[in-house]
Structure formats: structure tokens, C-alpha cells
């Protein structure tokens, strides 16, 4: 089971050492000694909870909290302020900025462990409820809302380093004919089997397969270059062909097949995440025009992607 990741932010190294010693037995711990460093590490590590000092040179804890809560990727991460201030006005200000709790220093180990555990439990429950809202009921994959949310998060995260992002969009060939011939119950069974094969093709925990709508599916592949994404798309086609689902109404094969479009580009902050979907959809259209049951893809530079 994955251990929760805690980010400790304090300009005093001795305070970091004390808090780390309290939490390290049950949690993964990372740390930052300034507000600027805290924001960088938070975006790179996506911690489960942040323990944030208030009084720091440069960006103080209040400003760091404000920026965290304004960030679409990090806004849901619980923030607990740790400070020696101990006055009600400071506590109210922190809570108004979005912090979930307040701990005064010197930190009492039993209290800190209990509060961290409670807030992690509450976050886990919120995440489980949120997961239900973004899960496709038929296939168990992420739904369109999940896809769009994850795409925005990954694009923002990868843009910090200019890393690659690939998107695959797939369409089940002649699916309306399949439904008309075999019935909607068999159509649902077909989509469920395709979804399962698609999910098994995801090689990394960061990869996401989702049902985009109807018989259309999509994959988000952060950090994957174009050649690897094309290879994955081709392997997905092979996996789905291997299911051997009969489809006598198809024009391309006697069994169910899919057609795929692939788009890859280096992430840039100025490029809207939706551009990857538009680009992959264009490649899907080209693949259909080329006869279906195939893969067409393109590597885009950032300017070409932004202009779509």
C-alpha cells in the first residue's frame, strides 16, 4: 500500500528534522526551506498533505497557501499551518486562505500525528467520492470529466519541465452496425471488453484510459514520446483484434476492430490542454479516411498545436 506523501515547509532546518522524525515511520516525507521552493516541489511531487510554516523570508506561508489554492492541480491538497504565532487573528487568516488546520510550535508529536492522520483520512474519503463522479458506470474506466480533468493536471505538471504528452483517441469501427445487428446488451458487453483490453495496455500508473463518449475511448500518456505512443496504439489494436468479438457487419474485418489517432507534443504553459484532444481527433479522422483498423499519428511542435 502506498504511503501518504507529506511536504514539510519551514525555513528552519531544525523544525523540519523534528517534524520529519514524528511522521517518517508512517509517511513519505519531502521538504522545502522557502515558499518558492515549496511551490516547485508541490507541483513536482503532488503531496497528499502540506505542513506549512507561516513566517518565512520571501514568500510567507499565507502567500504560498494562496497560490496553492489558486492552482487547479494543487487546490485540493490539505494545508496545515505550523507556526509559533499562536494568536487567533493569525489562525483566522490562515483558515480564510483555505488551510484546513493550524498547529502551534513547539509541535506535540501525539497531536500532530492525530491531526495528520485525520486529515489524510478525510482527504481519502473525498477522493473516493470524487472518483465515483468521474467513473464510467458501464466500463469502469474514467469518464469524459475524468479525462478532461486529468489532461489539464498533466499538461500543467509537464509544462514546468517542457516534457512530452501523448494522447490516443480510439473509435470502435462500425459500432452502430454492431448494435443494430447484435443488440444493445451485446453492444455493452463489447464496449466492456474493449475497455478492459485498453486498460491492460496502460504500462505506467500515470497513464489513463477513459471512455470519451459512446464507442470512443481516449488515453492520456504523460511523458511518452511519439514513437512509443504510436507503438502503444498499435498494441491496443492488436489486443482488441485478439478478443475475437464477431462483427459480421464490419467492412474491415469479421471481428471487432478499432481505429486510432495519436498526437504528441512538448507541454507549454501557453498551450490549452484541449488542443491535444483536437489534434488526436484530427489524426483519428485521417485514420478513418485511410480505411480504418489502423493508426495515424503526428508529432506537433507547440506553436502548431496552439494554432489548432
Short mmCIF file of C-alpha atoms in Angstrom, two decimals:
data_model
loop_
_atom_site.label_atom_id
_atom_site.label_comp_id
_atom_site.label_asym_id
_atom_site.label_seq_id
_atom_site.Cartn_x
_atom_site.Cartn_y
_atom_site.Cartn_z
CA UNK A 1 0.00 0.00 0.00
CA UNK A 2 1.34 3.42 -0.96
CA UNK A 3 2.37 5.57 1.99
CA UNK A 4 0.99 9.14 2.03
CA UNK A 5 3.45 11.82 0.94
CA UNK A 6 3.83 14.80 3.29
CA UNK A 7 5.54 18.06 2.25
CA UNK A 8 7.07 19.95 5.18
CA UNK A 9 7.79 23.63 4.54
CA UNK A 10 9.90 25.58 7.06
CA UNK A 11 12.87 27.91 6.78
CA UNK A 12 14.36 26.39 9.95
CA UNK A 13 16.01 23.04 9.18
CA UNK A 14 15.75 22.01 12.84
CA UNK A 15 11.95 22.28 12.65
CA UNK A 16 11.91 20.11 9.52
CA UNK A 17 14.03 17.50 11.29
CA UNK A 18 11.69 17.43 14.31
CA UNK A 19 8.52 17.09 12.23
CA UNK A 20 10.12 14.52 9.92
CA UNK A 21 11.11 12.38 12.91
CA UNK A 22 7.50 12.46 14.13
CA UNK A 23 5.99 11.43 10.79
CA UNK A 24 8.56 9.41 8.85
CA UNK A 25 7.58 6.00 10.25
CA UNK A 26 4.18 6.10 8.52
CA UNK A 27 4.65 8.62 5.70
CA UNK A 28 6.93 9.56 2.85
CA UNK A 29 8.39 12.96 3.69
CA UNK A 30 9.78 15.68 1.43
CA UNK A 31 10.67 19.22 2.46
CA UNK A 32 11.28 22.79 1.32
CA UNK A 33 13.01 25.65 3.12
CA UNK A 34 11.34 28.54 1.27
CA UNK A 35 7.96 29.44 -0.18
CA UNK A 36 9.30 29.46 -3.72
CA UNK A 37 10.84 26.00 -3.30
CA UNK A 38 7.63 24.74 -1.70
CA UNK A 39 5.59 25.62 -4.79
CA UNK A 40 8.10 23.94 -7.09
CA UNK A 41 8.21 20.74 -5.05
CA UNK A 42 4.44 20.65 -4.59
CA UNK A 43 3.93 20.78 -8.37
CA UNK A 44 6.53 18.08 -8.94
CA UNK A 45 5.58 15.71 -6.10
CA UNK A 46 1.80 16.30 -5.75
CA UNK A 47 1.87 15.61 -1.98
CA UNK A 48 -1.12 14.26 -0.06
CA UNK A 49 -0.78 16.94 2.65
CA UNK A 50 1.35 20.03 3.27
CA UNK A 51 2.63 21.24 6.65
CA UNK A 52 3.36 24.92 6.04
CA UNK A 53 5.21 27.41 8.23
CA UNK A 54 3.74 30.93 8.31
CA UNK A 55 6.75 33.15 8.92
CA UNK A 56 9.34 32.71 6.17
CA UNK A 57 11.52 35.16 4.22
CA UNK A 58 10.37 35.90 0.67
CA UNK A 59 7.01 34.23 0.13
CA UNK A 60 5.46 33.70 3.54
CA UNK A 61 3.13 30.83 4.34
CA UNK A 62 0.00 32.85 3.66
CA UNK A 63 1.08 33.69 0.12
CA UNK A 64 2.18 30.11 -0.53
CA UNK A 65 -1.23 28.88 0.64
CA UNK A 66 -3.00 31.43 -1.57
CA UNK A 67 -1.05 30.25 -4.63
CA UNK A 68 -1.64 26.60 -3.80
CA UNK A 69 -5.39 27.12 -3.57
CA UNK A 70 -5.38 29.05 -6.86
CA UNK A 71 -3.63 26.16 -8.65
CA UNK A 72 -6.05 23.72 -10.30
CA UNK A 73 -3.66 20.81 -9.71
CA UNK A 74 -2.94 21.55 -6.03
CA UNK A 75 -6.09 23.23 -4.75
CA UNK A 76 -7.42 20.03 -3.13
CA UNK A 77 -4.23 19.28 -1.18
CA UNK A 78 -4.89 19.85 2.57
CA UNK A 79 -2.69 22.52 4.16
CA UNK A 80 -1.95 22.58 7.88
CA UNK A 81 -0.18 25.72 9.11
CA UNK A 82 2.64 25.21 11.63
CA UNK A 83 3.63 28.37 13.46
CA UNK A 84 4.73 29.82 16.77
CA UNK A 85 2.35 32.75 16.37
CA UNK A 86 -0.44 31.20 18.38
CA UNK A 87 -2.83 34.13 18.08
CA UNK A 88 -6.45 33.94 16.92
CA UNK A 89 -6.09 36.56 14.18
CA UNK A 90 -3.28 34.63 12.50
CA UNK A 91 -5.29 31.40 12.71
CA UNK A 92 -8.38 33.01 11.17
CA UNK A 93 -6.33 34.46 8.31
CA UNK A 94 -4.85 31.04 7.53
CA UNK A 95 -8.22 29.32 7.55
CA UNK A 96 -9.74 32.02 5.34
CA UNK A 97 -6.99 31.36 2.78
CA UNK A 98 -8.00 27.70 2.61
CA UNK A 99 -5.86 25.96 5.24
CA UNK A 100 -7.64 23.04 6.86
CA UNK A 101 -5.99 23.23 10.31
CA UNK A 102 -3.47 25.05 12.47
CA UNK A 103 -0.71 23.59 14.70
CA UNK A 104 1.41 25.72 17.01
CA UNK A 105 5.10 25.15 17.66
CA UNK A 106 6.74 23.53 19.53
CA UNK A 107 4.80 20.66 17.99
CA UNK A 108 3.32 17.98 20.24
CA UNK A 109 4.03 14.62 18.48
CA UNK A 110 0.78 12.91 19.52
CA UNK A 111 -1.36 15.86 18.40
CA UNK A 112 0.48 16.28 15.09
CA UNK A 113 0.20 12.58 14.21
CA UNK A 114 -3.52 12.57 15.07
CA UNK A 115 -4.30 15.66 13.03
CA UNK A 116 -2.30 14.50 10.03
CA UNK A 117 -3.98 11.09 10.18
CA UNK A 118 -7.47 12.60 10.47
CA UNK A 119 -6.99 14.99 7.57
CA UNK A 120 -5.49 12.28 5.38
CA UNK A 121 -8.49 10.05 6.17
CA UNK A 122 -10.88 12.86 5.23
CA UNK A 123 -8.97 13.52 2.02
CA UNK A 124 -9.13 9.81 1.17
CA UNK A 125 -12.91 9.81 1.63
CA UNK A 126 -13.27 12.94 -0.51
CA UNK A 127 -11.10 11.37 -3.19
CA UNK A 128 -13.24 8.21 -3.18
CA UNK A 129 -16.43 10.24 -3.63
CA UNK A 130 -14.78 12.28 -6.37
CA UNK A 131 -13.68 9.03 -8.05
CA UNK A 132 -17.28 7.86 -8.26
CA UNK A 133 -18.20 11.10 -10.02
CA UNK A 134 -15.58 10.59 -12.72
CA UNK A 135 -16.04 6.86 -13.37
CA UNK A 136 -17.94 5.49 -16.35
CA UNK A 137 -20.63 3.20 -14.95
CA UNK A 138 -20.54 0.68 -17.81
CA UNK A 139 -16.82 0.13 -18.33
CA UNK A 140 -15.27 1.18 -15.02
CA UNK A 141 -12.85 3.48 -16.86
CA UNK A 142 -12.64 7.19 -16.24
CA UNK A 143 -15.40 9.18 -17.90
CA UNK A 144 -15.09 12.32 -20.02
CA UNK A 145 -14.98 14.56 -16.97
CA UNK A 146 -12.14 12.46 -15.58
CA UNK A 147 -10.30 12.65 -18.88
CA UNK A 148 -10.54 16.42 -19.14
CA UNK A 149 -9.55 16.97 -15.50
CA UNK A 150 -6.54 14.66 -15.69
CA UNK A 151 -5.47 16.15 -19.02
CA UNK A 152 -5.45 19.65 -17.51
CA UNK A 153 -3.48 18.43 -14.49
CA UNK A 154 -0.89 16.53 -16.51
CA UNK A 155 -0.43 19.33 -19.04
CA UNK A 156 0.20 21.82 -16.23
CA UNK A 157 2.58 19.47 -14.41
CA UNK A 158 4.59 18.57 -17.51
CA UNK A 159 4.76 22.18 -18.72
CA UNK A 160 7.03 23.03 -15.78
CA UNK A 161 9.77 20.93 -17.42
CA UNK A 162 8.66 21.02 -21.03
CA UNK A 163 8.06 17.25 -21.00
CA UNK A 164 6.18 15.23 -23.62
CA UNK A 165 2.49 14.38 -23.55
CA UNK A 166 0.80 11.96 -25.93
CA UNK A 167 -2.92 11.40 -26.44
CA UNK A 168 -4.58 8.48 -28.21
CA UNK A 169 -8.21 8.63 -29.31
CA UNK A 170 -9.84 5.37 -30.47
CA UNK A 171 -13.16 4.58 -32.06
CA UNK A 172 -14.78 1.14 -32.36
CA UNK A 173 -15.28 0.55 -36.07
CA UNK A 174 -18.87 0.38 -37.33
CA UNK A 175 -20.25 0.15 -33.80
CA UNK A 176 -23.74 1.35 -34.76
CA UNK A 177 -23.97 -1.58 -37.16
CA UNK A 178 -22.80 -3.89 -34.35
CA UNK A 179 -25.59 -2.62 -32.06
CA UNK A 180 -28.18 -2.92 -34.81
CA UNK A 181 -27.15 -6.48 -35.62
CA UNK A 182 -26.41 -7.98 -32.19
CA UNK A 183 -28.47 -5.77 -29.87
CA UNK A 184 -27.59 -3.23 -27.17
CA UNK A 185 -26.82 -5.84 -24.50
CA UNK A 186 -24.10 -7.32 -26.72
CA UNK A 187 -23.02 -3.78 -27.58
CA UNK A 188 -22.48 -3.05 -23.88
CA UNK A 189 -20.57 -6.31 -23.49
CA UNK A 190 -18.39 -5.38 -26.47
CA UNK A 191 -17.56 -1.97 -25.01
CA UNK A 192 -16.74 -3.51 -21.64
CA UNK A 193 -14.33 -5.99 -23.24
CA UNK A 194 -12.69 -3.26 -25.32
CA UNK A 195 -12.32 -1.10 -22.20
CA UNK A 196 -10.69 -3.95 -20.30
CA UNK A 197 -8.19 -4.58 -23.09
CA UNK A 198 -7.46 -0.88 -23.26
CA UNK A 199 -6.87 -0.62 -19.54
CA UNK A 200 -4.49 -3.60 -19.58
CA UNK A 201 -2.41 -1.81 -22.23
CA UNK A 202 -1.57 1.04 -19.83
CA UNK A 203 2.01 0.38 -18.70
CA UNK A 204 2.51 3.16 -16.14
CA UNK A 205 0.49 4.28 -13.13
CA UNK A 206 0.35 7.77 -14.64
CA UNK A 207 -1.30 6.51 -17.85
CA UNK A 208 -5.07 6.85 -18.03
CA UNK A 209 -7.60 5.08 -20.24
CA UNK A 210 -11.05 6.70 -20.35
CA UNK A 211 -14.34 6.39 -22.15
CA UNK A 212 -14.66 9.64 -24.05
CA UNK A 213 -18.25 9.01 -25.11
CA UNK A 214 -20.30 6.32 -26.85
CA UNK A 215 -17.90 3.95 -28.61
CA UNK A 216 -14.98 6.41 -28.39
CA UNK A 217 -12.11 6.00 -25.93
CA UNK A 218 -9.03 8.05 -25.10
CA UNK A 219 -5.66 7.52 -23.41
CA UNK A 220 -3.54 10.14 -21.65
CA UNK A 221 0.15 9.20 -21.74
CA UNK A 222 2.28 11.72 -19.79
CA UNK A 223 6.00 11.55 -20.50
CA UNK A 224 5.59 9.25 -23.52
CA UNK A 225 7.27 10.24 -26.79
CA UNK A 226 5.63 9.93 -30.18
CA UNK A 227 7.21 6.68 -31.34
CA UNK A 228 6.33 4.94 -28.07
CA UNK A 229 2.77 6.30 -28.23
CA UNK A 230 2.37 5.02 -31.78
CA UNK A 231 3.68 1.63 -30.70
CA UNK A 232 1.22 1.56 -27.79
CA UNK A 233 -1.68 2.48 -30.07
CA UNK A 234 -0.75 -0.35 -32.41
CA UNK A 235 -0.54 -2.78 -29.49
CA UNK A 236 -4.04 -1.69 -28.41
CA UNK A 237 -5.37 -2.50 -31.89
CA UNK A 238 -3.73 -5.92 -31.68
CA UNK A 239 -5.15 -6.59 -28.21
CA UNK A 240 -8.68 -5.72 -29.33
CA UNK A 241 -8.41 -7.83 -32.50
CA UNK A 242 -7.26 -10.72 -30.31
CA UNK A 243 -10.56 -10.55 -28.38
CA UNK A 244 -12.16 -12.06 -31.48
CA UNK A 245 -15.55 -10.44 -30.91
CA UNK A 246 -17.63 -11.36 -34.01
CA UNK A 247 -18.73 -8.41 -36.18
CA UNK A 248 -20.16 -9.64 -39.47
CA UNK A 249 -21.45 -6.15 -40.33
CA UNK A 250 -17.97 -4.60 -40.38
CA UNK A 251 -16.40 -3.56 -43.68
CA UNK A 252 -12.83 -4.15 -42.47
CA UNK A 253 -12.81 -7.47 -40.58
CA UNK A 254 -15.12 -10.26 -39.40
CA UNK A 255 -14.40 -9.26 -35.80
CA UNK A 256 -14.44 -6.02 -33.78
CA UNK A 257 -11.61 -3.59 -34.58
CA UNK A 258 -10.74 -0.03 -33.61
CA UNK A 259 -9.18 2.95 -35.36
CA UNK A 260 -6.77 5.26 -33.52
CA UNK A 261 -5.37 8.77 -33.80
CA UNK A 262 -2.25 9.85 -31.88
CA UNK A 263 -1.00 13.34 -31.06
CA UNK A 264 2.25 14.17 -29.23
CA UNK A 265 3.83 17.48 -28.23
CA UNK A 266 6.05 19.01 -25.57
CA UNK A 267 3.91 20.71 -22.94
CA UNK A 268 3.97 24.50 -22.75
CA UNK A 269 2.05 26.64 -20.27
CA UNK A 270 0.52 28.72 -23.08
CA UNK A 271 -0.99 25.69 -24.88
CA UNK A 272 -4.51 24.78 -23.77
CA UNK A 273 -4.86 21.10 -22.80
CA UNK A 274 -7.86 20.71 -25.10
CA UNK A 275 -5.54 21.21 -28.10
CA UNK A 276 -4.22 17.65 -27.62
CA UNK A 277 -7.76 16.29 -27.96
CA UNK A 278 -8.36 18.34 -31.10
CA UNK A 279 -5.06 17.15 -32.58
CA UNK A 280 -5.64 13.46 -31.77
CA UNK A 281 -9.19 13.70 -33.13
CA UNK A 282 -7.83 15.02 -36.43
CA UNK A 283 -5.45 12.08 -36.62
CA UNK A 284 -8.36 9.73 -35.89
CA UNK A 285 -10.32 11.28 -38.76
CA UNK A 286 -7.31 10.75 -41.05
CA UNK A 287 -7.03 7.13 -39.93
CA UNK A 288 -10.71 6.53 -40.73
CA UNK A 289 -10.27 8.16 -44.14
CA UNK A 290 -7.33 5.79 -44.77
CA UNK A 291 -9.54 2.73 -44.31
CA UNK A 292 -10.00 2.17 -40.52
CA UNK A 293 -8.48 -0.57 -38.37
CA UNK A 294 -5.22 1.39 -38.35
CA UNK A 295 -3.24 4.09 -36.53
CA UNK A 296 -2.36 7.57 -37.78
CA UNK A 297 -0.37 9.99 -35.65
CA UNK A 298 1.64 13.18 -35.68
CA UNK A 299 4.24 14.91 -33.55
CA UNK A 300 3.34 18.59 -33.17
CA UNK A 301 5.54 21.48 -32.16
CA UNK A 302 3.97 23.74 -29.54
CA UNK A 303 3.09 26.55 -31.96
CA UNK A 304 1.34 24.20 -34.42
CA UNK A 305 -0.63 22.64 -31.56
CA UNK A 306 -1.66 26.03 -30.15
CA UNK A 307 -2.96 27.12 -33.57
CA UNK A 308 -5.36 24.18 -33.99
#
